[in-house]
PDB file of C-alpha atoms and ligand atoms in Angstrom:
ATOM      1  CA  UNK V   1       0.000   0.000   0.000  1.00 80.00           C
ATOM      2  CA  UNK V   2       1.487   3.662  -0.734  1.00 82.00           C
ATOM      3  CA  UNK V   3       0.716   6.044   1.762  1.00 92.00           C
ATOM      4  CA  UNK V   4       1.555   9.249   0.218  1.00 95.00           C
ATOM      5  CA  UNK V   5       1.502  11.838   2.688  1.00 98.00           C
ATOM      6  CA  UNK V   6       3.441  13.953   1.140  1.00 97.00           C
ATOM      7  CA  UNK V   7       3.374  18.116   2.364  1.00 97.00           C
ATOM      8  CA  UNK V   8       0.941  17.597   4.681  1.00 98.00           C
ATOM      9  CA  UNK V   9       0.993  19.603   7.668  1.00 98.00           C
ATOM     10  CA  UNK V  10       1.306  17.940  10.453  1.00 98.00           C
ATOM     11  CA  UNK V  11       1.200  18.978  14.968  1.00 98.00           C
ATOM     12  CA  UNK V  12       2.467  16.971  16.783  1.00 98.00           C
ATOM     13  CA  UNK V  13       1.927  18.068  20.683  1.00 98.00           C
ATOM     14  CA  UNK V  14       4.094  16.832  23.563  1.00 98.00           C
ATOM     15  CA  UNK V  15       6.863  15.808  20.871  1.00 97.00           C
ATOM     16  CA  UNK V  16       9.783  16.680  22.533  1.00 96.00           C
ATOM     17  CA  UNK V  17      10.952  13.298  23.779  1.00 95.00           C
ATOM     18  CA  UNK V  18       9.236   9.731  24.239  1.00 96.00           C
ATOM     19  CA  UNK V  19       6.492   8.412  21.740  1.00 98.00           C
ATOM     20  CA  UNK V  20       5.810  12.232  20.527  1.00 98.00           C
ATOM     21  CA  UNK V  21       9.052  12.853  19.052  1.00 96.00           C
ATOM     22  CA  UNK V  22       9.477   9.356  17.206  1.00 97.00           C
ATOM     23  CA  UNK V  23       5.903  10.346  15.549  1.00 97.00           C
ATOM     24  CA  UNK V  24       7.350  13.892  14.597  1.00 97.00           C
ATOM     25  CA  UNK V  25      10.105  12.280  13.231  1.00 95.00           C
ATOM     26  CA  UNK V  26       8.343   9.404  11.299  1.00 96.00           C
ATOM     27  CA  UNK V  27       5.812  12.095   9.612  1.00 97.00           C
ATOM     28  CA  UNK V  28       9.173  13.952   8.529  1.00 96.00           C
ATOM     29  CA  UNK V  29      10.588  11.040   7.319  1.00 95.00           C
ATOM     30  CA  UNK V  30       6.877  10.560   4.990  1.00 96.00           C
ATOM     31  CA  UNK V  31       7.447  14.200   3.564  1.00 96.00           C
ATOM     32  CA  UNK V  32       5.480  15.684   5.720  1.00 97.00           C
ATOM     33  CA  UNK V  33       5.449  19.496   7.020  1.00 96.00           C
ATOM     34  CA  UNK V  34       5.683  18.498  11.084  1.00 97.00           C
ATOM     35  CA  UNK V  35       5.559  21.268  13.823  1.00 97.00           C
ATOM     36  CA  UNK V  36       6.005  20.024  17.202  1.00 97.00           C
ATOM     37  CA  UNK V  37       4.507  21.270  20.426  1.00 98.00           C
ATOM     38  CA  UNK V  38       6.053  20.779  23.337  1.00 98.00           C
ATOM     39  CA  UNK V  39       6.290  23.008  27.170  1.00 98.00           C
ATOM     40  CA  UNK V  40       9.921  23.260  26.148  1.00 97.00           C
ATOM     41  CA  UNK V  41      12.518  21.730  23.960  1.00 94.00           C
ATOM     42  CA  UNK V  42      16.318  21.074  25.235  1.00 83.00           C
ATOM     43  CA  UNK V  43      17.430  19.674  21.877  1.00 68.00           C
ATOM     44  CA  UNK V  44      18.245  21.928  18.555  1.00 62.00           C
ATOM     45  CA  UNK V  45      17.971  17.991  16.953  1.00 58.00           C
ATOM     46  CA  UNK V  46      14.644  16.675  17.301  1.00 57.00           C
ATOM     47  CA  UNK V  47      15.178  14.059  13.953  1.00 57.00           C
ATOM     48  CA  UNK V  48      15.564  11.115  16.026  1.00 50.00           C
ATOM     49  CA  UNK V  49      19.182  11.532  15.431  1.00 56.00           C
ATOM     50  CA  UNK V  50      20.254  11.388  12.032  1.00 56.00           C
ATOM     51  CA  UNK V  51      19.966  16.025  11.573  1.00 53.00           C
ATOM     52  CA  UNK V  52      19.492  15.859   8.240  1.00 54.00           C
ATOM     53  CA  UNK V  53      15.559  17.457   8.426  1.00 61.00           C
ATOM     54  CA  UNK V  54      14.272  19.697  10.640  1.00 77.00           C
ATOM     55  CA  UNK V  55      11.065  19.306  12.674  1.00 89.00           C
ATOM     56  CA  UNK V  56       9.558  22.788  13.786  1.00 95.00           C
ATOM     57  CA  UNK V  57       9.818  23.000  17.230  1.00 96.00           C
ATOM     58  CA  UNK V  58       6.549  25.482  19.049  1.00 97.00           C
ATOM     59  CA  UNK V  59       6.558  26.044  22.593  1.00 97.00           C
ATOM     60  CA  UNK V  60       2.796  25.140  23.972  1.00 98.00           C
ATOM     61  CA  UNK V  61       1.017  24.256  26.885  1.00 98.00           C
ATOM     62  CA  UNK V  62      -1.393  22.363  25.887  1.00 98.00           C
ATOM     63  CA  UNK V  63      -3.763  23.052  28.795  1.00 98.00           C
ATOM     64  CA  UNK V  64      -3.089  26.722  28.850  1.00 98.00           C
ATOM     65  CA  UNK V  65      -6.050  28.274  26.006  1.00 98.00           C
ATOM     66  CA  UNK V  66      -4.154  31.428  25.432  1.00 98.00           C
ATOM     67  CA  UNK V  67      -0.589  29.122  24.412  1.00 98.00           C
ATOM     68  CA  UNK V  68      -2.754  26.838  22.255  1.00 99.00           C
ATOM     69  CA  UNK V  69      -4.327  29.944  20.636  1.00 98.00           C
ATOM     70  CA  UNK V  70      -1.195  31.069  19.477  1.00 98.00           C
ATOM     71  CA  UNK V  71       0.889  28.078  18.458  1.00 98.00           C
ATOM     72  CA  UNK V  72      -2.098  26.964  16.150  1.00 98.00           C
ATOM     73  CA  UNK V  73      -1.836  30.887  14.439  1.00 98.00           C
ATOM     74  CA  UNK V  74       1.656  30.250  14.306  1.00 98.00           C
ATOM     75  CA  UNK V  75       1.223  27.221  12.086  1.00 98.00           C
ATOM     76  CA  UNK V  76      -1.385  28.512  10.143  1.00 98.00           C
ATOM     77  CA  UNK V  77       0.260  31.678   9.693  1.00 98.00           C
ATOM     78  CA  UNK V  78       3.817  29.457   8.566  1.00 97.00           C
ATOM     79  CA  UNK V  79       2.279  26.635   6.263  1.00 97.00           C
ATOM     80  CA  UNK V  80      -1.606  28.024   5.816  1.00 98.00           C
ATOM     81  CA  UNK V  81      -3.183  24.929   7.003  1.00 98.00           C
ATOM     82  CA  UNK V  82      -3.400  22.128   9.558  1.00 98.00           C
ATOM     83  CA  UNK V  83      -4.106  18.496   8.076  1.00 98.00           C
ATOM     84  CA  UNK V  84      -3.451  16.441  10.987  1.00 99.00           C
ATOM     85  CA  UNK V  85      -3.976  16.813  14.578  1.00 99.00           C
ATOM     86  CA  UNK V  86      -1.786  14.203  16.966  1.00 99.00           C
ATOM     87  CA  UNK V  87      -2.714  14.837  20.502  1.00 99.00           C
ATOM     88  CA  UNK V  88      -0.341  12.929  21.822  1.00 98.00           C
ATOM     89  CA  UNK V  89       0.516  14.780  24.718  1.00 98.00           C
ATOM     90  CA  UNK V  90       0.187  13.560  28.175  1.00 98.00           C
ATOM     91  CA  UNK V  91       1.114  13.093  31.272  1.00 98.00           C
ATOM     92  CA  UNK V  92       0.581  10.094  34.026  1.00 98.00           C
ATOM     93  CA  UNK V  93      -0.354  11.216  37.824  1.00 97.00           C
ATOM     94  CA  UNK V  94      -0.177   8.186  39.917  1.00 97.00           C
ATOM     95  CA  UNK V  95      -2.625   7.582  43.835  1.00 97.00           C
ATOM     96  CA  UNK V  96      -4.768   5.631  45.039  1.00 98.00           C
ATOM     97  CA  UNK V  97      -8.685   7.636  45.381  1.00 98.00           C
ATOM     98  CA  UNK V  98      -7.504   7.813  49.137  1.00 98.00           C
ATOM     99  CA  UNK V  99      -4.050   9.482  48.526  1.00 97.00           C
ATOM    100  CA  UNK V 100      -5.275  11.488  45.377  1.00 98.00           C
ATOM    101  CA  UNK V 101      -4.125  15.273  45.964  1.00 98.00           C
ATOM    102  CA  UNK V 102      -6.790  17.523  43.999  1.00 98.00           C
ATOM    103  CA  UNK V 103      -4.350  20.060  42.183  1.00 98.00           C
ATOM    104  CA  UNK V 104      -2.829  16.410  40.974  1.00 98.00           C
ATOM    105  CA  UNK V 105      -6.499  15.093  39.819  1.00 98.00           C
ATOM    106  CA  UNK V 106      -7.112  18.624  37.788  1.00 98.00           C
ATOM    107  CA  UNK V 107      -3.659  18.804  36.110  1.00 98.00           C
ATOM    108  CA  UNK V 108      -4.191  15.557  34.986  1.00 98.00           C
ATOM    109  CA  UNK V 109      -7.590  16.356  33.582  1.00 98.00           C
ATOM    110  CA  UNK V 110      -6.373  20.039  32.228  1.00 98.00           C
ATOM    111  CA  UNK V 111      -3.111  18.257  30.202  1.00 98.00           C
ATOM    112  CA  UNK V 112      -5.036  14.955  28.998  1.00 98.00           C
ATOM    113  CA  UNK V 113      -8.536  16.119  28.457  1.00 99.00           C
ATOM    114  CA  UNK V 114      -8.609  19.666  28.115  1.00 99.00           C
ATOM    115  CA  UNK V 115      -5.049  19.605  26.294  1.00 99.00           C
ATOM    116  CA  UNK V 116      -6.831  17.416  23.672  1.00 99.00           C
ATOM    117  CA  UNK V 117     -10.011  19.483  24.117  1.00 99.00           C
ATOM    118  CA  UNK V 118      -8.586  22.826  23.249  1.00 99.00           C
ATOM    119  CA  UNK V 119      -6.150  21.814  20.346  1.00 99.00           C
ATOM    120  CA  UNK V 120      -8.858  19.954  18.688  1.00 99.00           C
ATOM    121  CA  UNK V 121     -11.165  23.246  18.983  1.00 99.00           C
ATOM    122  CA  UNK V 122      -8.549  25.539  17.761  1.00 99.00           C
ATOM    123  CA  UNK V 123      -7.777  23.673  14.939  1.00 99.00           C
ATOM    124  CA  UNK V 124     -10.852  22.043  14.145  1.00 99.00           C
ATOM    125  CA  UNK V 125     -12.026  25.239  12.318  1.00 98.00           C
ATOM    126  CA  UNK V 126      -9.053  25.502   9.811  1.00 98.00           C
ATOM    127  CA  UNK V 127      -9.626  21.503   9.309  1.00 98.00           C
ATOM    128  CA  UNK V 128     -13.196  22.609   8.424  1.00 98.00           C
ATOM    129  CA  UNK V 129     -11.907  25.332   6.134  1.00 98.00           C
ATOM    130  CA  UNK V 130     -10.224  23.006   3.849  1.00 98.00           C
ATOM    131  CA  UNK V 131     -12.831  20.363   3.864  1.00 98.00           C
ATOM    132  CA  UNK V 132     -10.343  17.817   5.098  1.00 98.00           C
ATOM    133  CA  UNK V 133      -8.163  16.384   8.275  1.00 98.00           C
ATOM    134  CA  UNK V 134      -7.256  14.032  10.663  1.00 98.00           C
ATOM    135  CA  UNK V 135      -7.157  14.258  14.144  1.00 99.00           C
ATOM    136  CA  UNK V 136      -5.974  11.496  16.146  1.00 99.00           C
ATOM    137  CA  UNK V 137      -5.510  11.175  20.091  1.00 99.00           C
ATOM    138  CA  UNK V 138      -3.337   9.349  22.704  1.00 99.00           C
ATOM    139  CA  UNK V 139      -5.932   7.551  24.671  1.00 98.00           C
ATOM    140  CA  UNK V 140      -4.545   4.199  26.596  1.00 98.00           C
ATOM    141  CA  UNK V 141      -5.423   0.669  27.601  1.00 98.00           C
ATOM    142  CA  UNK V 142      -5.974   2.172  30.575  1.00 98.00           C
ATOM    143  CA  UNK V 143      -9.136   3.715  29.213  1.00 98.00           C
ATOM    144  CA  UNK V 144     -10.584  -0.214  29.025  1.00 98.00           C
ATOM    145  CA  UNK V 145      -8.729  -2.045  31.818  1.00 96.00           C
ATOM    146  CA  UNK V 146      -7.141   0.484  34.155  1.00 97.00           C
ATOM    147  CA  UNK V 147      -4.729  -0.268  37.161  1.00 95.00           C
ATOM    148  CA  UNK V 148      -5.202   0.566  40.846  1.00 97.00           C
ATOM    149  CA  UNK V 149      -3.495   3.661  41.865  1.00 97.00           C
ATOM    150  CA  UNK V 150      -4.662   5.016  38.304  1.00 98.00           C
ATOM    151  CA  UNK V 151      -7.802   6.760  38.695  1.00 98.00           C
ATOM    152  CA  UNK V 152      -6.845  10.042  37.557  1.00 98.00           C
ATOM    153  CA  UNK V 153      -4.607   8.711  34.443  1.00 98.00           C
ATOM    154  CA  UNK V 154      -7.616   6.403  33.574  1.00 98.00           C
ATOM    155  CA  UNK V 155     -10.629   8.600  33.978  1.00 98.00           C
ATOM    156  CA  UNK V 156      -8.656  11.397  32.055  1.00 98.00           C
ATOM    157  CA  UNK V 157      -8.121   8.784  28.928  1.00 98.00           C
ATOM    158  CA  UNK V 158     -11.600   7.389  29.140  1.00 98.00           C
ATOM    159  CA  UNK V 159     -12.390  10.291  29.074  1.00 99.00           C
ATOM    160  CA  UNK V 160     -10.579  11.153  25.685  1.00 99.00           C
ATOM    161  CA  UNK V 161     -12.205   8.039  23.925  1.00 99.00           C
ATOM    162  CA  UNK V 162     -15.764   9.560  24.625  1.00 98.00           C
ATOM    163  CA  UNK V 163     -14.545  12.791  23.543  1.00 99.00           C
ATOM    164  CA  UNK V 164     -12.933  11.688  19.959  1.00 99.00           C
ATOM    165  CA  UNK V 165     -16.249   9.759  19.271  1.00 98.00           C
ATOM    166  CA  UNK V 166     -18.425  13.202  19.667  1.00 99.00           C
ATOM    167  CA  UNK V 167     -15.657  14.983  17.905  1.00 99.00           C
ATOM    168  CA  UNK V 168     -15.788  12.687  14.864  1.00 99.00           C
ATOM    169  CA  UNK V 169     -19.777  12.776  14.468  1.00 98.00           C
ATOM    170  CA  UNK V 170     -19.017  16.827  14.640  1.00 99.00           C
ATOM    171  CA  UNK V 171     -16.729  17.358  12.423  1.00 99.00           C
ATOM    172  CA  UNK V 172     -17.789  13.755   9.901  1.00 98.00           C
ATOM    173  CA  UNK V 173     -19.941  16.535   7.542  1.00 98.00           C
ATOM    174  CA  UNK V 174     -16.288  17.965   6.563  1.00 98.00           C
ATOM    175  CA  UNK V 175     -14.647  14.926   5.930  1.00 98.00           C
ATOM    176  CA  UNK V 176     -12.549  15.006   8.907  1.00 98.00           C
ATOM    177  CA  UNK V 177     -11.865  11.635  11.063  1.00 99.00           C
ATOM    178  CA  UNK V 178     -11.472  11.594  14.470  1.00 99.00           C
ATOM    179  CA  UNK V 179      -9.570   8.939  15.993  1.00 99.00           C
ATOM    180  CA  UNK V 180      -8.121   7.490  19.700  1.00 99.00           C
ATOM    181  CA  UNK V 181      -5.652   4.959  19.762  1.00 99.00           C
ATOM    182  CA  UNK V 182      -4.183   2.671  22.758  1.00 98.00           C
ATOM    183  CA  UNK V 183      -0.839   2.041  23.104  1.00 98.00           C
ATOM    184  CA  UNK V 184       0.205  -0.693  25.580  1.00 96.00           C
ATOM    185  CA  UNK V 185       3.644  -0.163  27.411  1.00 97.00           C
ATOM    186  CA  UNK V 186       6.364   2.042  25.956  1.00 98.00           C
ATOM    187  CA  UNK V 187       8.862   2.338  28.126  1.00 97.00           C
ATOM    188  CA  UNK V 188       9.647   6.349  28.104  1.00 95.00           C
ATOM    189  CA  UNK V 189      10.858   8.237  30.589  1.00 92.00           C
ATOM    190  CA  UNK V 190       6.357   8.578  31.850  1.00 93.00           C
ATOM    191  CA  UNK V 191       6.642   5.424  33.080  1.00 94.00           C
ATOM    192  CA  UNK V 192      10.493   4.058  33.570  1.00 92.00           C
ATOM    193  CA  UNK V 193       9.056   0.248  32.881  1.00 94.00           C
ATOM    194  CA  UNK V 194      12.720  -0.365  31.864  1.00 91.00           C
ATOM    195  CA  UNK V 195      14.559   0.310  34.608  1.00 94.00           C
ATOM    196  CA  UNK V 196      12.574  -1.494  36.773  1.00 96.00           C
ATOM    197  CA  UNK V 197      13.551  -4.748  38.057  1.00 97.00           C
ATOM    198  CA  UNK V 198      13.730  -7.694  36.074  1.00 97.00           C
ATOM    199  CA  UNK V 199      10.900  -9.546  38.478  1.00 97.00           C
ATOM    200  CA  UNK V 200       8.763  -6.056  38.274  1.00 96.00           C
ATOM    201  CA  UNK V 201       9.343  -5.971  34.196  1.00 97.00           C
ATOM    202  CA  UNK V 202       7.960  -9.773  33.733  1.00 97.00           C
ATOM    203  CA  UNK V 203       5.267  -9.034  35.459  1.00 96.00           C
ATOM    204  CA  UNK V 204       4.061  -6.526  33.108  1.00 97.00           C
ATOM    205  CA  UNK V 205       5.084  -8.364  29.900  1.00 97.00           C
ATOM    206  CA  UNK V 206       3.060 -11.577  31.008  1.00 98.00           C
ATOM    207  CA  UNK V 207      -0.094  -8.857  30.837  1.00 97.00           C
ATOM    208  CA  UNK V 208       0.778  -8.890  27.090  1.00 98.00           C
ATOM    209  CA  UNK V 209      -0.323 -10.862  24.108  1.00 98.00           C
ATOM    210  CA  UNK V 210       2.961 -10.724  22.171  1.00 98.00           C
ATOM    211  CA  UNK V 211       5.249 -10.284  25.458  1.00 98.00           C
ATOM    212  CA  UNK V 212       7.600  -7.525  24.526  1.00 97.00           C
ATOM    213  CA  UNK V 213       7.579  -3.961  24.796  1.00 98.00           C
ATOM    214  CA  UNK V 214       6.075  -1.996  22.399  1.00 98.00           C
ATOM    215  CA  UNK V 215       8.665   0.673  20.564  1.00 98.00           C
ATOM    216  CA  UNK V 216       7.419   4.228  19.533  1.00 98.00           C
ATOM    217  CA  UNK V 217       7.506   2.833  16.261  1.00 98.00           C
ATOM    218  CA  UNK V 218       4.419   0.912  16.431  1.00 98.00           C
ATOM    219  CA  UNK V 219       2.600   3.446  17.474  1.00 98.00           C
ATOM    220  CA  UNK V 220       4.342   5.490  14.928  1.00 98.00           C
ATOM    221  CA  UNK V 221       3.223   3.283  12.299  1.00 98.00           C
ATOM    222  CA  UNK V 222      -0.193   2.951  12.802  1.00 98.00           C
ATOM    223  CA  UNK V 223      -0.473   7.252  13.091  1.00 98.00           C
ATOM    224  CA  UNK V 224       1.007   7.024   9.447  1.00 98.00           C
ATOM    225  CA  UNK V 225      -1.614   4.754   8.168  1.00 98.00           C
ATOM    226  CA  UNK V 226      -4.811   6.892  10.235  1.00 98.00           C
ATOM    227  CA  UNK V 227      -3.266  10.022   8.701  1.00 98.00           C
ATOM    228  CA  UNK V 228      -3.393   8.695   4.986  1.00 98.00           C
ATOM    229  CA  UNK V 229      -5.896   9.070   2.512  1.00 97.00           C
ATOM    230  CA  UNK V 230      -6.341   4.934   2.893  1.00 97.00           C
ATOM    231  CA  UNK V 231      -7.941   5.522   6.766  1.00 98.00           C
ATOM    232  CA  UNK V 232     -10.763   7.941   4.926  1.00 98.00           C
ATOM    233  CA  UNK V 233     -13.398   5.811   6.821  1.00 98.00           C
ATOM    234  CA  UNK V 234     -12.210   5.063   9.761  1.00 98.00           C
ATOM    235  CA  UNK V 235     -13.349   7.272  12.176  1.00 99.00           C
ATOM    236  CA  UNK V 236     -14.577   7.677  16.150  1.00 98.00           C
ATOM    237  CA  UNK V 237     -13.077   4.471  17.258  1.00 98.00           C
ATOM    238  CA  UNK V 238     -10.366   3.587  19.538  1.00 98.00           C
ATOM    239  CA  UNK V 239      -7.514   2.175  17.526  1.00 98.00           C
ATOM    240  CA  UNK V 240      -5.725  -0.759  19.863  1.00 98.00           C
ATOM    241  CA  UNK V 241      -2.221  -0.879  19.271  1.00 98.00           C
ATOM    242  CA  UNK V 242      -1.275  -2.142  22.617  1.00 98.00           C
ATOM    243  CA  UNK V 243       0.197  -5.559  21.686  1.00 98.00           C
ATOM    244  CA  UNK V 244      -2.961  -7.413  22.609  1.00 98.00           C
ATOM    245  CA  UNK V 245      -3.081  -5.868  26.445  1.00 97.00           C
ATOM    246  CA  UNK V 246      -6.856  -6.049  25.805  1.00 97.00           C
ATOM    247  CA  UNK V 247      -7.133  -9.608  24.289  1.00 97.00           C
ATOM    248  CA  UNK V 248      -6.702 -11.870  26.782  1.00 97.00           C
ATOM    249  CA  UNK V 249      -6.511 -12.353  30.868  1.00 96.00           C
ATOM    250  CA  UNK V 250      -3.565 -15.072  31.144  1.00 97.00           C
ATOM    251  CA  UNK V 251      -1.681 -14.817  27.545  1.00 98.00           C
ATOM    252  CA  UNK V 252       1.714 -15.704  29.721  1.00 97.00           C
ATOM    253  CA  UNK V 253       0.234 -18.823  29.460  1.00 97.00           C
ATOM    254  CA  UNK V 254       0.726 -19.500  25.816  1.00 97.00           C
ATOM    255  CA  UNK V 255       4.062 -18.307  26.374  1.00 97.00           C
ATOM    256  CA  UNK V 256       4.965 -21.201  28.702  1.00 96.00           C
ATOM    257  CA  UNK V 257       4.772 -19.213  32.226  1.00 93.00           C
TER     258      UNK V 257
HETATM  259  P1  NAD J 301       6.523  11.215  27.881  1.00 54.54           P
HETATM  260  O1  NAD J 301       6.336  11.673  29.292  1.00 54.54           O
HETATM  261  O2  NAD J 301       7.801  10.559  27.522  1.00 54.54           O
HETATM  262  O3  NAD J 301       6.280  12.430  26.865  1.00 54.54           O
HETATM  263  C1  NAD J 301       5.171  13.274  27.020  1.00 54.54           C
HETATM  264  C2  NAD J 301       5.501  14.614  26.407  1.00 54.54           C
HETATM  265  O4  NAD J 301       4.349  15.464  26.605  1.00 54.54           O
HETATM  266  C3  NAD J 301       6.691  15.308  27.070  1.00 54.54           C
HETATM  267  O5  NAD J 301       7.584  15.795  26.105  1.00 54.54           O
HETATM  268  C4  NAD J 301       6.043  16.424  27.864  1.00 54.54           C
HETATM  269  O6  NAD J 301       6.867  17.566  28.025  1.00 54.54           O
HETATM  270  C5  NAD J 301       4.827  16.737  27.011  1.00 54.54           C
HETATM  271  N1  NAD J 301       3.808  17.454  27.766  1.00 54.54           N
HETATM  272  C6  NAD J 301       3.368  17.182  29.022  1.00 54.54           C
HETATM  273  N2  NAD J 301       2.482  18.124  29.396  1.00 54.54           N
HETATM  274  C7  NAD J 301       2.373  18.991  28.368  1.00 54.54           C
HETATM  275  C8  NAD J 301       1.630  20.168  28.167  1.00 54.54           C
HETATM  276  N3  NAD J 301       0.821  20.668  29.128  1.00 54.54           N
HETATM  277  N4  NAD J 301       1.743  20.818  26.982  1.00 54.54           N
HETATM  278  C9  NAD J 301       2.569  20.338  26.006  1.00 54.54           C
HETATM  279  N5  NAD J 301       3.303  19.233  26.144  1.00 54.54           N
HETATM  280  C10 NAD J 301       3.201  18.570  27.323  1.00 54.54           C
HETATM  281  O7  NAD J 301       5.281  10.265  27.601  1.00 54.54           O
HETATM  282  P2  NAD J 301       5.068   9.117  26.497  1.00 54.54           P
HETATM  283  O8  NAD J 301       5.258   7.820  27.188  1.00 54.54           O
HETATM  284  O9  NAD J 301       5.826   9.426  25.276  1.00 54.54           O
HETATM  285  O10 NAD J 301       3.493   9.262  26.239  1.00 54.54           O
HETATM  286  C11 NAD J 301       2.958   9.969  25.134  1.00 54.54           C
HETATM  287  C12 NAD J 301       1.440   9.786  25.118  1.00 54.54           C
HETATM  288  O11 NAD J 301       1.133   8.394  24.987  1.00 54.54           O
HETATM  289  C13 NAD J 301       0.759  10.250  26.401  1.00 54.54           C
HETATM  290  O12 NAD J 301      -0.479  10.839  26.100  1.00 54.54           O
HETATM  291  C14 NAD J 301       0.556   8.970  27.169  1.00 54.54           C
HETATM  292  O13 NAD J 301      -0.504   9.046  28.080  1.00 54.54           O
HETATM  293  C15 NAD J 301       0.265   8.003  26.025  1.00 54.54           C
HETATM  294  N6  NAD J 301       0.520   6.604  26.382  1.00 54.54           N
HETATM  295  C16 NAD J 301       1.797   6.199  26.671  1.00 54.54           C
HETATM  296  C17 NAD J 301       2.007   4.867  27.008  1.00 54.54           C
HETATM  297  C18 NAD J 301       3.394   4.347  27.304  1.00 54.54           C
HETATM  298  O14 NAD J 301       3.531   3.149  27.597  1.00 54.54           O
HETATM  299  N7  NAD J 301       4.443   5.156  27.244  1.00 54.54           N
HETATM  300  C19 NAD J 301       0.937   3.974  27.069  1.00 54.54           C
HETATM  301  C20 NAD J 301      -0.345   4.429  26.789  1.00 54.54           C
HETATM  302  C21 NAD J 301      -0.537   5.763  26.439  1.00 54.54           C
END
């Protein structure tokens, strides 16, 4: 399949390091136009490495509506258009209901919902303009099966899943999908799953279908394909690319533990 996706403009928030940057980088490497958003950037290389393209870099909060409002004129005002919309950043706030500090609860919400609220409504107009777009949003597993001690996390990427699916009946009459997707476990510096002990680490991967970690890459991969003109009717649906966290309760067991 060719998935030209070439010139498209493409945002990228919270793509300063982890699984944001390695999706900044892959739409550069597809031709794409790719501004990233980040709080701050401490890199003048954000290629993944190899410096031979340049990925804009925008300083944003994403839960701040004034710095949203103006990295979105920014882009419009550099490349005249916005054709896809990853709202991919996040951030993970960890407690049990009992321990749960309420400024911790409301960031959470403000960066994971509202970050993906308030991008999607600024650009969501200039989308509309063209008659085209894709936006696409970092939901979790967590959203389906979520862990104790991850109320906040959870409840904020729940949250995003019923979100994209109002978003996409919205915005369907201009041809623009809407999308979530749910990685599995990506170990970035959010959640440090490898550095933790070897015990700690096969507990995790026994959770998983195909019992390794999942790379920014596959998540990369499947952005690339919801972006393209070959997703066109795919839209409001959670896209599981978690290595089959949601597929089974014992899958350790096919792999002999
Ligand atoms: P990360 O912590 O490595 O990177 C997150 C990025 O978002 C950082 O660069 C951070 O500065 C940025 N960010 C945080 N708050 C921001 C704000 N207010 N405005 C702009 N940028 C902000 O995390 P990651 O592991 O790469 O996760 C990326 C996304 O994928 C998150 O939404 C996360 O919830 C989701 N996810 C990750 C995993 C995983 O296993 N890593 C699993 C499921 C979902």
């Amino acid at each position: 399949m060719h998935l030209d996706l070439t010139d498209r403009v493409v945002v990228v928030t919270g793509a300063a390091r982890g699984i944001g940057r390695t999706i900044a980088a892959r739409f550069l490497a597809e031709g794409c136009r790719v501004v990233a958003l980040d709080l701050a950037f401490d890199t003048a290389d954000p290629t993944a490495g190899d410096g031979s393209a340049i990925v804009e870099q925008v300083v944003c909060d994403v839960a701040d509506p004034a710095s949203v409002r103006a990295a979105v004129d920014t882009v419009v005002e550099r490349h005249g258009t916005i054709d896809v919309l990853v709202n991919n950043a996040g951030i993970n706030v960890e407690g049990t209901v009992a321990d749960l500090r309420w400024d911790a609860w409301r960031r959470c919400m403000d960066v994971n919902l509202g970050g993906t609220f308030l991008m999607s409504q600024a650009v969501a107009p200039v989308m509309q303009a063209a008659g085209r777009g894709r936006i696409i949003n970092a939901a979790s597993f967590a959203a389906i099966v979520p862990s104790v001690g991850s109320a906040a996390y959870a409840a904020s990427k729940s949250a995003v899943v019923a979100f994209t699916r109002v978003l996409a009946s919205e915005l369907g009459p201009w041809d623009i999908t809407v999308n979530a997707y749910a990685p599995g476990m990506v170990p970035t510096a959010m959640n440090g799953f490898a550095t933790m002990p070897t015990e700690a680490q096969d507990r995790l991967l026994d959770t998983l279908s195909l019992r390794r970690w999942e790379t920014p890459d596959d998540v990369a991969d499947l952005l690339v394909f919801v972006a393209s003109d070959a997703a066109g009717y795919i839209t409001g649906t959670l896209l599981d690319v978690s290595g089959g966290k949601l597929a089974t309760q014992i899958p350790a067991r096919a792999h002999g533990r």
